[in-house]
Amino acid sequence: MPKRKHSDKADSSKPAKKSLVKITVKETTESVESPYLAAFPGTQPPATTPFQSYRSALDDNDEKRLVKGETEKVVFTGANFGDDAPESFSNYLVGVYSKSKNSVTFVPAPVLRVRRTVKALESVDDAIRSRNTAFQEAKTSL
């Protein structure tokens, strides 16, 4: 049985339908929350995991975000500042296509590195930290 070949004649018989799409870049505002790009190194949460977004009301920098999600056994926490901030020199945009307006709107999207913490191990981590603190205090008192 011969292989199917792409026919150039079929493509040239139908004229290509061209349409113009309006492209805009939207600035973020305080009233509308922008989308996020999340990186989950090591594991991915279930699709049903609810996440909440937080930002500081006291801080002047509106770009700092904290995202937290929780399942029965694992807590997912991500941020775009501090130790959790991904090291990136890139800015990302997310495009949203509207069929009714025939337009694409690009919105800035900060990147968040999301870390996981197993709930059962949180108490063990606290015990280890307190033991290390006691050791450091004893060492410095000598």
PDB file of C-alpha atoms in Angstrom:
ATOM      1  CA  MET A   1       0.000   0.000   0.000  1.00  0.00           C
ATOM      2  CA  PRO A   2       1.570   3.316  -1.058  1.00  0.00           C
ATOM      3  CA  LYS A   3       2.065   6.160   1.399  1.00  0.00           C
ATOM      4  CA  ARG A   4      -0.309   9.061   1.281  1.00  0.00           C
ATOM      5  CA  LYS A   5       1.212  12.152  -0.220  1.00  0.00           C
ATOM      6  CA  HIS A   6       0.342  15.720   0.452  1.00  0.00           C
ATOM      7  CA  SER A   7      -1.211  17.286  -2.620  1.00  0.00           C
ATOM      8  CA  ASP A   8      -0.171  20.821  -3.502  1.00  0.00           C
ATOM      9  CA  LYS A   9      -3.125  21.094  -5.890  1.00  0.00           C
ATOM     10  CA  ALA A  10      -5.664  20.733  -3.083  1.00  0.00           C
ATOM     11  CA  ASP A  11      -4.088  23.601  -1.137  1.00  0.00           C
ATOM     12  CA  SER A  12      -3.951  25.963  -4.111  1.00  0.00           C
ATOM     13  CA  SER A  13      -7.602  25.376  -5.070  1.00  0.00           C
ATOM     14  CA  LYS A  14      -8.881  26.829  -1.775  1.00  0.00           C
ATOM     15  CA  PRO A  15      -7.890  30.416  -1.105  1.00  0.00           C
ATOM     16  CA  ALA A  16      -6.467  31.002   2.370  1.00  0.00           C
ATOM     17  CA  LYS A  17      -8.784  32.828   4.713  1.00  0.00           C
ATOM     18  CA  LYS A  18      -6.994  35.810   6.199  1.00  0.00           C
ATOM     19  CA  SER A  19      -8.148  37.792   9.161  1.00  0.00           C
ATOM     20  CA  LEU A  20      -6.563  40.542  11.173  1.00  0.00           C
ATOM     21  CA  VAL A  21      -6.240  40.088  14.914  1.00  0.00           C
ATOM     22  CA  LYS A  22      -5.905  43.065  17.231  1.00  0.00           C
ATOM     23  CA  ILE A  23      -3.061  42.665  19.735  1.00  0.00           C
ATOM     24  CA  THR A  24      -2.864  44.641  22.979  1.00  0.00           C
ATOM     25  CA  VAL A  25      -0.637  44.526  26.057  1.00  0.00           C
ATOM     26  CA  LYS A  26      -2.523  45.240  29.259  1.00  0.00           C
ATOM     27  CA  GLU A  27      -0.926  46.729  32.352  1.00  0.00           C
ATOM     28  CA  THR A  28      -1.814  45.203  35.708  1.00  0.00           C
ATOM     29  CA  THR A  29      -4.122  47.123  38.011  1.00  0.00           C
ATOM     30  CA  GLU A  30      -4.891  46.772  41.702  1.00  0.00           C
ATOM     31  CA  SER A  31      -8.525  45.853  41.069  1.00  0.00           C
ATOM     32  CA  VAL A  32      -7.751  42.948  38.710  1.00  0.00           C
ATOM     33  CA  GLU A  33      -5.432  40.122  39.742  1.00  0.00           C
ATOM     34  CA  SER A  34      -3.041  38.990  37.008  1.00  0.00           C
ATOM     35  CA  PRO A  35      -2.404  35.319  36.178  1.00  0.00           C
ATOM     36  CA  TYR A  36       0.671  33.491  37.499  1.00  0.00           C
ATOM     37  CA  LEU A  37       3.071  30.999  36.007  1.00  0.00           C
ATOM     38  CA  ALA A  38       3.858  28.332  38.592  1.00  0.00           C
ATOM     39  CA  ALA A  39       6.842  25.972  38.617  1.00  0.00           C
ATOM     40  CA  PHE A  40       6.403  22.782  40.650  1.00  0.00           C
ATOM     41  CA  PRO A  41       9.836  21.128  40.960  1.00  0.00           C
ATOM     42  CA  GLY A  42       9.553  17.485  41.981  1.00  0.00           C
ATOM     43  CA  THR A  43       5.788  17.039  42.128  1.00  0.00           C
ATOM     44  CA  GLN A  44       2.568  18.425  40.777  1.00  0.00           C
ATOM     45  CA  PRO A  45      -0.533  18.951  42.932  1.00  0.00           C
ATOM     46  CA  PRO A  46      -3.852  17.338  42.002  1.00  0.00           C
ATOM     47  CA  ALA A  47      -5.999  19.442  39.674  1.00  0.00           C
ATOM     48  CA  THR A  48      -8.602  19.784  42.445  1.00  0.00           C
ATOM     49  CA  THR A  49      -6.177  21.518  44.856  1.00  0.00           C
ATOM     50  CA  PRO A  50      -7.485  25.004  45.706  1.00  0.00           C
ATOM     51  CA  PHE A  51      -4.919  27.816  45.843  1.00  0.00           C
ATOM     52  CA  GLN A  52      -5.224  31.226  47.493  1.00  0.00           C
ATOM     53  CA  SER A  53      -3.261  34.304  46.460  1.00  0.00           C
ATOM     54  CA  TYR A  54      -1.959  36.837  48.979  1.00  0.00           C
ATOM     55  CA  ARG A  55      -0.246  40.203  48.773  1.00  0.00           C
ATOM     56  CA  SER A  56       0.889  42.525  51.515  1.00  0.00           C
ATOM     57  CA  ALA A  57      -1.290  45.542  52.200  1.00  0.00           C
ATOM     58  CA  LEU A  58       1.612  47.231  54.014  1.00  0.00           C
ATOM     59  CA  ASP A  59       4.240  46.809  51.323  1.00  0.00           C
ATOM     60  CA  ASP A  60       4.691  49.427  48.600  1.00  0.00           C
ATOM     61  CA  ASN A  61       5.706  46.775  46.048  1.00  0.00           C
ATOM     62  CA  ASP A  62       2.487  45.434  44.470  1.00  0.00           C
ATOM     63  CA  GLU A  63       4.375  42.779  42.492  1.00  0.00           C
ATOM     64  CA  LYS A  64       5.147  40.555  45.513  1.00  0.00           C
ATOM     65  CA  ARG A  65       2.791  37.582  45.658  1.00  0.00           C
ATOM     66  CA  LEU A  66       2.404  34.529  47.882  1.00  0.00           C
ATOM     67  CA  VAL A  67       0.338  31.530  46.781  1.00  0.00           C
ATOM     68  CA  LYS A  68      -0.710  28.701  49.093  1.00  0.00           C
ATOM     69  CA  GLY A  69      -2.567  25.467  48.401  1.00  0.00           C
ATOM     70  CA  GLU A  70      -3.307  22.532  50.638  1.00  0.00           C
ATOM     71  CA  THR A  71      -4.305  18.878  50.304  1.00  0.00           C
ATOM     72  CA  GLU A  72      -4.879  16.324  53.078  1.00  0.00           C
ATOM     73  CA  LYS A  73      -1.179  15.453  53.295  1.00  0.00           C
ATOM     74  CA  VAL A  74       0.780  18.230  51.575  1.00  0.00           C
ATOM     75  CA  VAL A  75       1.001  22.041  51.762  1.00  0.00           C
ATOM     76  CA  PHE A  76       2.144  23.881  48.605  1.00  0.00           C
ATOM     77  CA  THR A  77       3.637  27.365  49.082  1.00  0.00           C
ATOM     78  CA  GLY A  78       5.060  29.632  46.396  1.00  0.00           C
ATOM     79  CA  ALA A  79       6.280  33.182  46.130  1.00  0.00           C
ATOM     80  CA  ASN A  80       7.954  35.481  43.641  1.00  0.00           C
ATOM     81  CA  PHE A  81      10.168  37.149  46.282  1.00  0.00           C
ATOM     82  CA  GLY A  82      12.627  36.139  49.002  1.00  0.00           C
ATOM     83  CA  ASP A  83      14.201  32.663  49.113  1.00  0.00           C
ATOM     84  CA  ASP A  84      11.369  31.140  47.059  1.00  0.00           C
ATOM     85  CA  ALA A  85      11.830  33.554  44.154  1.00  0.00           C
ATOM     86  CA  PRO A  86      12.963  31.854  40.965  1.00  0.00           C
ATOM     87  CA  GLU A  87      16.181  33.220  39.524  1.00  0.00           C
ATOM     88  CA  SER A  88      15.027  34.552  36.208  1.00  0.00           C
ATOM     89  CA  PHE A  89      15.922  37.596  34.186  1.00  0.00           C
ATOM     90  CA  SER A  90      12.910  37.141  31.936  1.00  0.00           C
ATOM     91  CA  ASN A  91       9.466  38.671  32.006  1.00  0.00           C
ATOM     92  CA  TYR A  92       6.584  36.497  30.870  1.00  0.00           C
ATOM     93  CA  LEU A  93       3.274  37.422  29.294  1.00  0.00           C
ATOM     94  CA  VAL A  94       0.136  35.290  29.043  1.00  0.00           C
ATOM     95  CA  GLY A  95      -2.012  35.832  25.962  1.00  0.00           C
ATOM     96  CA  VAL A  96      -5.813  35.574  26.051  1.00  0.00           C
ATOM     97  CA  TYR A  97      -7.638  35.258  22.726  1.00  0.00           C
ATOM     98  CA  SER A  98     -11.180  36.619  22.446  1.00  0.00           C
ATOM     99  CA  LYS A  99     -13.151  35.153  19.538  1.00  0.00           C
ATOM    100  CA  SER A 100     -15.926  37.719  19.847  1.00  0.00           C
ATOM    101  CA  LYS A 101     -13.532  40.705  19.646  1.00  0.00           C
ATOM    102  CA  ASN A 102     -11.006  38.900  17.416  1.00  0.00           C
ATOM    103  CA  SER A 103      -8.197  40.134  19.641  1.00  0.00           C
ATOM    104  CA  VAL A 104      -5.317  38.860  21.751  1.00  0.00           C
ATOM    105  CA  THR A 105      -4.567  40.565  25.050  1.00  0.00           C
ATOM    106  CA  PHE A 106      -1.190  39.980  26.698  1.00  0.00           C
ATOM    107  CA  VAL A 107      -0.988  40.317  30.486  1.00  0.00           C
ATOM    108  CA  PRO A 108       2.213  40.224  32.587  1.00  0.00           C
ATOM    109  CA  ALA A 109       2.493  36.950  34.540  1.00  0.00           C
ATOM    110  CA  PRO A 110       4.947  36.661  37.446  1.00  0.00           C
ATOM    111  CA  VAL A 111       6.693  33.318  37.957  1.00  0.00           C
ATOM    112  CA  LEU A 112       6.255  31.530  41.276  1.00  0.00           C
ATOM    113  CA  ARG A 113       8.352  28.588  42.444  1.00  0.00           C
ATOM    114  CA  VAL A 114       6.017  26.382  44.474  1.00  0.00           C
ATOM    115  CA  ARG A 115       7.525  24.184  47.183  1.00  0.00           C
ATOM    116  CA  ARG A 116       5.820  21.325  48.928  1.00  0.00           C
ATOM    117  CA  THR A 117       5.841  20.450  52.619  1.00  0.00           C
ATOM    118  CA  VAL A 118       4.540  17.145  53.935  1.00  0.00           C
ATOM    119  CA  LYS A 119       2.275  17.852  56.908  1.00  0.00           C
ATOM    120  CA  ALA A 120       3.400  14.747  58.827  1.00  0.00           C
ATOM    121  CA  LEU A 121       7.032  15.914  58.677  1.00  0.00           C
ATOM    122  CA  GLU A 122       6.418  19.500  59.850  1.00  0.00           C
ATOM    123  CA  SER A 123       6.567  18.521  63.534  1.00  0.00           C
ATOM    124  CA  VAL A 124       9.800  16.565  62.915  1.00  0.00           C
ATOM    125  CA  ASP A 125      11.357  19.632  61.249  1.00  0.00           C
ATOM    126  CA  ASP A 126      10.397  21.805  64.233  1.00  0.00           C
ATOM    127  CA  ALA A 127      11.967  19.306  66.672  1.00  0.00           C
ATOM    128  CA  ILE A 128      15.210  19.231  64.653  1.00  0.00           C
ATOM    129  CA  ARG A 129      15.333  23.036  64.533  1.00  0.00           C
ATOM    130  CA  SER A 130      14.835  23.337  68.302  1.00  0.00           C
ATOM    131  CA  ARG A 131      17.527  20.700  68.917  1.00  0.00           C
ATOM    132  CA  ASN A 132      19.961  22.572  66.635  1.00  0.00           C
ATOM    133  CA  THR A 133      19.130  25.842  68.392  1.00  0.00           C
ATOM    134  CA  ALA A 134      19.789  24.271  71.813  1.00  0.00           C
ATOM    135  CA  PHE A 135      23.112  22.909  70.522  1.00  0.00           C
ATOM    136  CA  GLN A 136      24.141  26.315  69.143  1.00  0.00           C
ATOM    137  CA  GLU A 137      23.227  28.010  72.442  1.00  0.00           C
ATOM    138  CA  ALA A 138      25.272  25.473  74.428  1.00  0.00           C
ATOM    139  CA  LYS A 139      28.205  25.877  72.037  1.00  0.00           C
ATOM    140  CA  THR A 140      28.207  29.678  72.288  1.00  0.00           C
ATOM    141  CA  SER A 141      27.967  29.593  76.097  1.00  0.00           C
ATOM    142  CA  LEU A 142      31.257  27.656  76.257  1.00  0.00           C
TER     143      LEU A 142
END
